[in-house]
Short mmCIF file of C-alpha atoms in Angstrom, two decimals:
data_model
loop_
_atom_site.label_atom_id
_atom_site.label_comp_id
_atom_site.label_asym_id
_atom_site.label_seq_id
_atom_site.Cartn_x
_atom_site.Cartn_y
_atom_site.Cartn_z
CA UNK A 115 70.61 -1.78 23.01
CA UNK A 116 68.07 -2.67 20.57
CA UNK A 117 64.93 -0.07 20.24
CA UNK A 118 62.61 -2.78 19.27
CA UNK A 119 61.44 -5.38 22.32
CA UNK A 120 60.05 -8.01 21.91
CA UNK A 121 56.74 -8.70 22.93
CA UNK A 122 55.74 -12.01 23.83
CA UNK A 123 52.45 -13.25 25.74
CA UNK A 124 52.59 -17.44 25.78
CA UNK A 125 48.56 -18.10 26.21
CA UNK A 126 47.81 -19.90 29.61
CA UNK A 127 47.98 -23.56 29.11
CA UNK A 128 44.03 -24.56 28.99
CA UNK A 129 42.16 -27.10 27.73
CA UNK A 130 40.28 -23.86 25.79
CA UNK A 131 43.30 -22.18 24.85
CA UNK A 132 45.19 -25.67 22.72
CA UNK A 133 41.45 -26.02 21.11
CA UNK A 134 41.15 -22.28 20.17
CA UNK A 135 44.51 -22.33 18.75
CA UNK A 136 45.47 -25.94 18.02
CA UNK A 137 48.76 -25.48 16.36
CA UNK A 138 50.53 -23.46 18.65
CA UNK A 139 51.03 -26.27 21.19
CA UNK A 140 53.04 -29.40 21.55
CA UNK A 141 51.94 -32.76 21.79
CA UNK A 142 53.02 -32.93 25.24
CA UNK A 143 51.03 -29.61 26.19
CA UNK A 144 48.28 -31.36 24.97
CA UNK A 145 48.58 -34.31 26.85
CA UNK A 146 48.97 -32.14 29.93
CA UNK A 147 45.47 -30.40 29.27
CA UNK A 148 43.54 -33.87 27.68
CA UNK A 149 45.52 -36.62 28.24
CA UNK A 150 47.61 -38.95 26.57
CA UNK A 151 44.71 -41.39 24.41
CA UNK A 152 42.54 -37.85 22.91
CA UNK A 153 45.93 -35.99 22.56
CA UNK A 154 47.10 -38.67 20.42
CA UNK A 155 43.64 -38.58 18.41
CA UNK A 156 44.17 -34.89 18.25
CA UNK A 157 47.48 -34.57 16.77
CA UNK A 158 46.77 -37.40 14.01
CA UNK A 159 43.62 -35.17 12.42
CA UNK A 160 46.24 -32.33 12.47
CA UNK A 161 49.25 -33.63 10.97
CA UNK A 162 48.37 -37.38 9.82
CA UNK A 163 45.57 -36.10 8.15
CA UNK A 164 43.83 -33.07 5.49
CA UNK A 165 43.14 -30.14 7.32
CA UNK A 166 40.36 -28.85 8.83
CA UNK A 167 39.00 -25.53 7.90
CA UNK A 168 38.15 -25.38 11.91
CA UNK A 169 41.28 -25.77 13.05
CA UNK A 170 43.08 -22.91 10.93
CA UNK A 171 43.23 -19.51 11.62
CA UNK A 172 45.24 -18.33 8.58
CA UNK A 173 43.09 -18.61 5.21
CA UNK A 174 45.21 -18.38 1.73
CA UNK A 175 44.49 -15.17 0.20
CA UNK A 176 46.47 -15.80 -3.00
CA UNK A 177 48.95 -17.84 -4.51
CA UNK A 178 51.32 -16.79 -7.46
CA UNK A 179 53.14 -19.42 -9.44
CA UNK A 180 56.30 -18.90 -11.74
CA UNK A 181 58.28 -21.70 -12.78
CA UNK A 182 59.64 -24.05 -9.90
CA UNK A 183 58.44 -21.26 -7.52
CA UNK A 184 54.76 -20.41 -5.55
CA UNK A 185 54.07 -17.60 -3.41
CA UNK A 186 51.31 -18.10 -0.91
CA UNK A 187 50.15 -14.74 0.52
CA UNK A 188 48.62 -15.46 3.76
CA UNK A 189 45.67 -13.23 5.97
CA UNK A 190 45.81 -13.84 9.34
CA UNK A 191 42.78 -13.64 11.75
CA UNK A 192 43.55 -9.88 12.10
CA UNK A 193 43.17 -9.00 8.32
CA UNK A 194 47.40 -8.44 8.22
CA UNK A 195 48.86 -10.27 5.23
CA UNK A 196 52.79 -12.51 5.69
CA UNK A 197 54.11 -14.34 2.71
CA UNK A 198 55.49 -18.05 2.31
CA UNK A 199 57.17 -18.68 -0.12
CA UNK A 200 57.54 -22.57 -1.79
CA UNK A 201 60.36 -24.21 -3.81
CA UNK A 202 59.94 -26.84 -5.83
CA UNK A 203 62.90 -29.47 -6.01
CA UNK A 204 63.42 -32.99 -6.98
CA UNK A 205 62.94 -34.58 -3.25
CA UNK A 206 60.30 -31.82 -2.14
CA UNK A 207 59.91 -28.59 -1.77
CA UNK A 208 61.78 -25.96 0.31
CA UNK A 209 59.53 -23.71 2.36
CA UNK A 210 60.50 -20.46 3.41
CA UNK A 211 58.33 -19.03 6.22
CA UNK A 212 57.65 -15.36 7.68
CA UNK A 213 58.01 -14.70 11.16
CA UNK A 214 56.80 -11.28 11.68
CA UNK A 215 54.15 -8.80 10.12
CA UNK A 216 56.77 -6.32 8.58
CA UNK A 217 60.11 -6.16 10.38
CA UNK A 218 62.28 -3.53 12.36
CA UNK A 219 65.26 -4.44 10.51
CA UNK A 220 64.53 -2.28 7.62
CA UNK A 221 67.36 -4.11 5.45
CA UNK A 222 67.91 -1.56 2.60
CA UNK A 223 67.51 -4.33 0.36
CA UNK A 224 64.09 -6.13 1.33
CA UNK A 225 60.53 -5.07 0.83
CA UNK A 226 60.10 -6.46 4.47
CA UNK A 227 60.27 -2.99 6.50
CA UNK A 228 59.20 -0.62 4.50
CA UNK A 229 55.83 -0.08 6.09
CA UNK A 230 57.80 -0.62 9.71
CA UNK A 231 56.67 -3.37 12.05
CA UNK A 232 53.23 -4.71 12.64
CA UNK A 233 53.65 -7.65 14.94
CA UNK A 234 55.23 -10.51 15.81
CA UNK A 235 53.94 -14.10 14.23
CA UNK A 236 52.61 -16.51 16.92
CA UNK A 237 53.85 -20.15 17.03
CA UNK A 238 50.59 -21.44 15.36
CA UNK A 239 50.61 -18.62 12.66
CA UNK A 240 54.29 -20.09 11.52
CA UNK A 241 53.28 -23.97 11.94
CA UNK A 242 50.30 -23.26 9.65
CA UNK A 243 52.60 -21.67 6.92
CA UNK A 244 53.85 -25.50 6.20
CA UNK A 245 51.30 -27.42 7.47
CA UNK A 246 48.47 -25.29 4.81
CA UNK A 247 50.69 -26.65 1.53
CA UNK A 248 49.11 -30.02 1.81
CA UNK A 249 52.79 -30.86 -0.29
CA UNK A 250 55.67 -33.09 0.58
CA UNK A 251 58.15 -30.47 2.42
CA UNK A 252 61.88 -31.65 2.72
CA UNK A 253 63.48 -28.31 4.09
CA UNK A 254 61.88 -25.34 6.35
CA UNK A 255 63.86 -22.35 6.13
CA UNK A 256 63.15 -19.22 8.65
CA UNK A 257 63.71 -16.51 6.26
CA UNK A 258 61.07 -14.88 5.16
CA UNK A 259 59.04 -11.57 6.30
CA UNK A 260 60.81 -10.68 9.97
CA UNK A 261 64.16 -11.20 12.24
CA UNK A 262 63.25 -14.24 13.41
CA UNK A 263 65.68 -14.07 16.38
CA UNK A 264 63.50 -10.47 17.18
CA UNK A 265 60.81 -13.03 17.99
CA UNK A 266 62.33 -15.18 19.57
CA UNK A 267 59.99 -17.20 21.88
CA UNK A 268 57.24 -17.60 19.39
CA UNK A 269 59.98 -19.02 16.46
CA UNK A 270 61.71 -21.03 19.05
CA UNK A 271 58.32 -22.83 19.84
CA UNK A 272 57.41 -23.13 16.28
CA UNK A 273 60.61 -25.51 15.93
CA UNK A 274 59.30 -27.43 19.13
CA UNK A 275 56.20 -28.10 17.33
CA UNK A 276 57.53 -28.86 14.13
CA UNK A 277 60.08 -31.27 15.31
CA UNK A 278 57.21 -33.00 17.96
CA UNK A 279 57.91 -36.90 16.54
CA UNK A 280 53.83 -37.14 17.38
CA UNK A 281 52.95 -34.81 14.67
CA UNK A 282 55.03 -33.83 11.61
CA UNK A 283 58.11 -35.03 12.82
CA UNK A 284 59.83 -32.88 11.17
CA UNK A 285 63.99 -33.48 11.16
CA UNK A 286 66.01 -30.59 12.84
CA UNK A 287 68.45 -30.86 10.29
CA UNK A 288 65.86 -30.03 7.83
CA UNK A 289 65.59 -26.67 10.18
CA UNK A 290 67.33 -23.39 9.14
CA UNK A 291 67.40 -20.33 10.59
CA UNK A 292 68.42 -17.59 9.08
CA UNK A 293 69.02 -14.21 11.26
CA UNK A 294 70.62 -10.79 10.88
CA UNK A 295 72.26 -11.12 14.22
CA UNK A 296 70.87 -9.40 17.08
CA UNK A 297 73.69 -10.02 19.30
CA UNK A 298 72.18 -11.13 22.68
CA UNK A 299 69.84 -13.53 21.06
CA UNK A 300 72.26 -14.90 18.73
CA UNK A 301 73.92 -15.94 22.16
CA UNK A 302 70.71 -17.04 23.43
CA UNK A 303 70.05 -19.36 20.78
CA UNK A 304 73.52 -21.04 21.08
CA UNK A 305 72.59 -22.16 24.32
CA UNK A 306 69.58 -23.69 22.52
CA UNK A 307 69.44 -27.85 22.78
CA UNK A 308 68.21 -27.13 18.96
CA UNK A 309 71.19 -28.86 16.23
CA UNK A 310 69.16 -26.59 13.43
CA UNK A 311 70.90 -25.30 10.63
CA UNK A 312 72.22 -21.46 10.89
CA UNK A 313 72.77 -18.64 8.37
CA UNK A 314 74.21 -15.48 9.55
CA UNK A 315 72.97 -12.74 6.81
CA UNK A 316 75.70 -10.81 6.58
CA UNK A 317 76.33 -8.84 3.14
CA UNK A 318 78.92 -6.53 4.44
CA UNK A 319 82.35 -6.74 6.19
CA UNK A 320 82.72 -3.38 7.55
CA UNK A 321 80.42 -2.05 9.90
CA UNK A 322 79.70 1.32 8.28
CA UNK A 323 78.36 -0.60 5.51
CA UNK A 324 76.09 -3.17 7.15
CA UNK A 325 74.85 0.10 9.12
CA UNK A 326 73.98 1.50 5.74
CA UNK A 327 72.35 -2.03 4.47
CA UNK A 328 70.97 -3.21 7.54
CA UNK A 329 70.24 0.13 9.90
CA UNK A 330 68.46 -2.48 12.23
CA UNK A 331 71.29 -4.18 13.46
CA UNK A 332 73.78 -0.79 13.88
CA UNK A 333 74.18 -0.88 17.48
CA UNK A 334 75.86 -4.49 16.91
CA UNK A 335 79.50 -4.36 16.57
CA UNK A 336 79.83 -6.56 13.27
CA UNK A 337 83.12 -8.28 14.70
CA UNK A 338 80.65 -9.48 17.75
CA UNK A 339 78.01 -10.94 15.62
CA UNK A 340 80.59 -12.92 13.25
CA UNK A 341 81.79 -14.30 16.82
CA UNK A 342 78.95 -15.31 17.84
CA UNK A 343 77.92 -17.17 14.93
CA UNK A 344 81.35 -18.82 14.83
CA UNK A 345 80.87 -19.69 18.30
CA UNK A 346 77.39 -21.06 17.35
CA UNK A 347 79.11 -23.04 15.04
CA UNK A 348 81.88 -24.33 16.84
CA UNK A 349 79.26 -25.26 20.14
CA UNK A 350 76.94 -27.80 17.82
CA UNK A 351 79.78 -28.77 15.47
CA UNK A 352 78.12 -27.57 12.41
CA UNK A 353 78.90 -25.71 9.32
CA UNK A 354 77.02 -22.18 9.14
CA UNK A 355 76.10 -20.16 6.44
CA UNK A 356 76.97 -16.85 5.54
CA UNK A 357 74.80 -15.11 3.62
CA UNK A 358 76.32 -12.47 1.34
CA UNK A 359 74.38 -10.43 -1.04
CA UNK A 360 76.55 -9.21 -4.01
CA UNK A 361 76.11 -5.47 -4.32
CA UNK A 362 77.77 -3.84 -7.08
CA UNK A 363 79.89 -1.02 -5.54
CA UNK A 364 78.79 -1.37 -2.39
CA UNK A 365 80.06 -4.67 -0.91
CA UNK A 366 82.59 -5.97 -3.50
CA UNK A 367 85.75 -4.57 -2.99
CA UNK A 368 89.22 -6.27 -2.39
CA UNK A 369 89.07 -5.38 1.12
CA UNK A 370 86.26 -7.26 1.88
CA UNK A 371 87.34 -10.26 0.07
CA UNK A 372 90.57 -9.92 2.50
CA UNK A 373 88.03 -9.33 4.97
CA UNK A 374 85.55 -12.19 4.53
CA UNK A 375 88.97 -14.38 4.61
CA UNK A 376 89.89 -13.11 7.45
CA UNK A 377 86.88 -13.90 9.59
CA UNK A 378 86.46 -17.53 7.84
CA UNK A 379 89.38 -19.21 6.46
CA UNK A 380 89.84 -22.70 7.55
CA UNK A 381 86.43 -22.41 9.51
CA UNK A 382 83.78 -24.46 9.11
CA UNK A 383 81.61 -22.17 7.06
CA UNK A 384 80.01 -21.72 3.79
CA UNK A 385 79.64 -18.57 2.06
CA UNK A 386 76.17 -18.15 -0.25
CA UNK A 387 76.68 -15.24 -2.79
CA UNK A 388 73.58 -14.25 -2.98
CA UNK A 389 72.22 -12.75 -6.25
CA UNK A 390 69.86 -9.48 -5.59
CA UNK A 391 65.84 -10.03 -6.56
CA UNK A 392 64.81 -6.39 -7.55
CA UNK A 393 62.87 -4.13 -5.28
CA UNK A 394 61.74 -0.85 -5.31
CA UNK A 395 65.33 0.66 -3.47
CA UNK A 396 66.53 2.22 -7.13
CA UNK A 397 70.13 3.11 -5.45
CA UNK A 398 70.64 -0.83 -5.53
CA UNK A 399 71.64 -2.64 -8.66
CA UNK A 400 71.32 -5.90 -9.94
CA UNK A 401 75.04 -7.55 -10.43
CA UNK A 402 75.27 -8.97 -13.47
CA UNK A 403 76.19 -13.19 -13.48
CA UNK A 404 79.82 -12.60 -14.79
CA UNK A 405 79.76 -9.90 -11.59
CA UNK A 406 78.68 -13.10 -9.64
CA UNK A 407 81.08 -15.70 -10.65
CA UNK A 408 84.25 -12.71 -11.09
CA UNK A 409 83.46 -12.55 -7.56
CA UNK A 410 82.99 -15.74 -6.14
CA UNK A 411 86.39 -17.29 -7.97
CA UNK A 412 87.95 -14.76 -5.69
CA UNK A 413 86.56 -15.61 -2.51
CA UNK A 414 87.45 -18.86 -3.74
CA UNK A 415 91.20 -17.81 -4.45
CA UNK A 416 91.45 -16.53 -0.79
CA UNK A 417 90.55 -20.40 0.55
CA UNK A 418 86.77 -19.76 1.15
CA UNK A 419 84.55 -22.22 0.14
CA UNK A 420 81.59 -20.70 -2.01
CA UNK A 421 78.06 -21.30 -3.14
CA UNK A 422 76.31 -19.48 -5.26
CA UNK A 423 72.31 -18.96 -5.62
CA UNK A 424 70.60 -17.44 -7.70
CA UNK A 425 66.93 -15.59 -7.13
CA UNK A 426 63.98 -17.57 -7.43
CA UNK A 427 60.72 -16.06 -8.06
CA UNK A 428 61.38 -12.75 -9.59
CA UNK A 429 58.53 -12.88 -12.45
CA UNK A 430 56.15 -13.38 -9.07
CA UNK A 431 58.28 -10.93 -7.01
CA UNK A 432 59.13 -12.90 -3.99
CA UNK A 433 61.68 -11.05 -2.80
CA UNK A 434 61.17 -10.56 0.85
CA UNK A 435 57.79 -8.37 1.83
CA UNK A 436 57.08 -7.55 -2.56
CA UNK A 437 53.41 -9.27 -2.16
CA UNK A 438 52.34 -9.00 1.00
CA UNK A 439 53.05 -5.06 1.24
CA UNK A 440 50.97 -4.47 -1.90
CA UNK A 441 48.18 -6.10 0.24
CA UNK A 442 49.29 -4.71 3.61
CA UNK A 443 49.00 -1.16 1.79
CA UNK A 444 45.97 -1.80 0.12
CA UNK A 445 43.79 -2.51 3.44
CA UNK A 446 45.86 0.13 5.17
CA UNK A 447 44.08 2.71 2.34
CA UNK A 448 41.01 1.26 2.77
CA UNK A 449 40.98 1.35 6.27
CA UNK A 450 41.67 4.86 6.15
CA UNK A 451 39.08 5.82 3.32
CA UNK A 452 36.98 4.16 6.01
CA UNK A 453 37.82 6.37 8.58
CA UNK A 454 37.91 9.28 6.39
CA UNK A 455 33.90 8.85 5.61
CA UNK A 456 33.36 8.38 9.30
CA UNK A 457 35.13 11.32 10.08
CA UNK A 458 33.16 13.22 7.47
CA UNK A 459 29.78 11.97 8.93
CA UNK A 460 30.43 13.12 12.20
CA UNK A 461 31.14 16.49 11.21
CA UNK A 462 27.77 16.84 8.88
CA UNK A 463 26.02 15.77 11.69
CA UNK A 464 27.36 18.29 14.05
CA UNK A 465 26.92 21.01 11.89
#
C-alpha cells in the first residue's frame, strides 16, 4: 500500500469555526450554523463581492508575469509557500491550483517533491487560490503543487464549495482533475456524484518506467490505474485525458506507441503530448517540436486521437513547485540560521 496517509481533520461545524475560516464551508454548512437570511448575506460579501482582507488567510507573496501567463506564489497562515498558476485566454483565464505543500509523489520530472511533503492544503486554502485573482475564471484545473487524490477529502470539498450555486457557482464541467493515480482513490472518486473533468497523468506505458518517472505511484500496477480511469470514464460517460509527457529516450519508443493503442483505441479518450518545462533533473531533456509532432502523427497513425500542448510559463518557471521551492528553501535556511544562533547562545551561556 501507499507509505504516505493521508491526514485529514474536517474542523467541527461551529458558528466560530465557518467565521474563522470562511471559505472552507458550504453555503448549506452555513445555513446550518446561522441560518438561511445571514448565510445568504455571508456568501454574497464572499463571492458577489471584492474581498475582504479579514476573511483571507492566504496573502499574495509575489506574482510573476510572462506573456499570457502569471504565477501567484502564495504564503499561507503558517509561513509555507504553494503556487497558482493563471492562463490567460480569449473567454477567461484557466487557473491551475496546488493542493498540497510539496508532494510525496516525487515525479522525476516536477519541482513539486523535491523538498518531500509538507502538508496537505485545506479546502479554504484551495478556494482562496481562485477566489484571490479578482479575474474572470472560465476553467479550474487541479494540477498544480500535490496529488490531489493524496488529499482527498480536503480537494473533494473544495469542488463542493466551488460548485455551491449560492456562491461562485462555478460549472463542474469547468472542473478538472488531474491525478497520478493512486489506485484506491481513483476508485473512490468514481463513485463520486461529481461529472468533473479527469486527466490520468500517465507519461509511461510500462511500469518499470513510470516507477522510474513517478517512484510515488510504484506499488500501483500501471494496467490497474489505466482501468480505473477507463472505468471512470465509462461510469460518467465522459472523455478523459491522458496526460503524456514526451521524454526523449525514455518514453518514446514504438512499443509504447503499440502500447498507448492498446490501452485506448476506440475509447473515449484524448491523449495530451505534453511538452517538458525545464527543471533542475539534468538526466531529462527537452524534446525538440519536430520530436513532438514526429511523435504525435504516430499516435495518430495507430487511431489515437491527439492533442498537443505546449509549456506555458517557462521565462517565469512555472513548471510545477520552480517558485514556491525557491521560497520554501529560503525560509527553511532562515529558520535554521535562526536556530543555529539560538543554539549558539545557549552554549555561551552555559559555559
Amino acid at each position: 500500500c501507499f507509505l504516505f496517509r493521508e491526514v485529514f481533520m474536517r474542523k467541527e461545524l461551529t458558528l466560530e469555526a465557518v467565521r474563522a475560516d470562511p471559505y472552507g464551508f458550504t453555503y448549506k454548512e452555513y445555513a446550518e450554523v446561522m441560518g438561511e437570511a445571514e448565510a445568504s448575506r455571508a456568501f454574497a460579501s464572499l463571492y458577489r463581492r471584492k474581498v475582504a482582507p479579514a476573511s483571507q488567510t492566504l496573502t499574495v507573496k509575489t506574482v510573476y508575469r510572462g506573456g499570457d501567463t502569471d504565477k501567484y506564489v502564495f504564503e499561507l497562515p503558517d509561513g509555507k509557500c504553494i503556487e497558482t498558476v493563471c492562463i490567460k485566454r480569449r473567454d477567461g483565464a484557466t487557473v491551475c491550483v496546488s493542493t498540497q505543500v510539496g508532494c510525496p509523489v516525487h515525479c522525476m520530472f516536477c519541482e513539486s517533491g523535491k523538498n518531500g511533503f509538507v502538508r496537505n492544503l485545506t479546502p479554504s486554502e484551495i478556494v482562496q487560490q481562485v477566489v484571490l485573482l479578482g479575474r474572470k475564471i472560465t476553467r479550474i484545473v487541479y494540477m498544480g503543487m500535490g496529488e490531489p487524490l493524496l488529499n482527498y477529502a480536503n480537494v473533494i470539498q473544495s469542488i463542493h464549495i466551488l460548485r455551491d450555486r449560492n456562491g461562485l457557482n462555478f460549472p463542474t464541467d469547468g472542473i478538472t482533475l488531474s491525478t497520478t493515480g493512486p489506485l484506491d482513490r481513483l476508485k473512490r472518486l468514481r463513485e463520486e456524484h461529481l461529472k468533473i473533468q479527469f486527466t490520468l497523468s500517465l507519461h509511461a506505458t510500462t511500469q518499470a518506467v513510470r516507477d522510474r518517472l513517478i517512484p510515488g505511484v510504484k506499488n500501483y500496477p500501471i494496467d490497474s490505474v489505466v482501468e480505473a480511469a477507463l472505468s471512470y470514464s465509462e461510469r460518467h460517460n465522459r472523455r478523459i485525458v491522458i496526460a503524456y509527457l514526451l521524454l526523449p529516450g525514455i518514453n518514446d519508443s514504438p512499443s509504447d506507441v503499440r502500447n498507448l493503442a492498446k490501452w485506448f483505441q476506440g475509447k473515449n479518450v484524448m491523449i495530451n503530448l505534453l511538452e517538458y518545462n525545464k527543471t533542475t533533473t539534468s538526466s531529462i531533456r527537452k524534446p525538440t517540436r519536430q520530436e513532438m509532432s514526429a511523435f504525435k502523427k504516430r499516435l495518430e497513425a495507430a487511431g489515437l486521437a491527439v492533442t498537443m500542448r505546449v509549456s506555458h510559463g517557462g521565462n517565469i518557471k512555472a513548471a510545477c513547485g520552480q517558485l514556491a521551492n525557491h521560497y520554501n528553501n529560503k525560509k527553511l535556511q532562515e529558520e535554521n540560521h535562526e536556530n543555529y544562533y539560538n543554539q549558539s547562545r545557549v552554549r555561551q551561556r552555559r559555559t
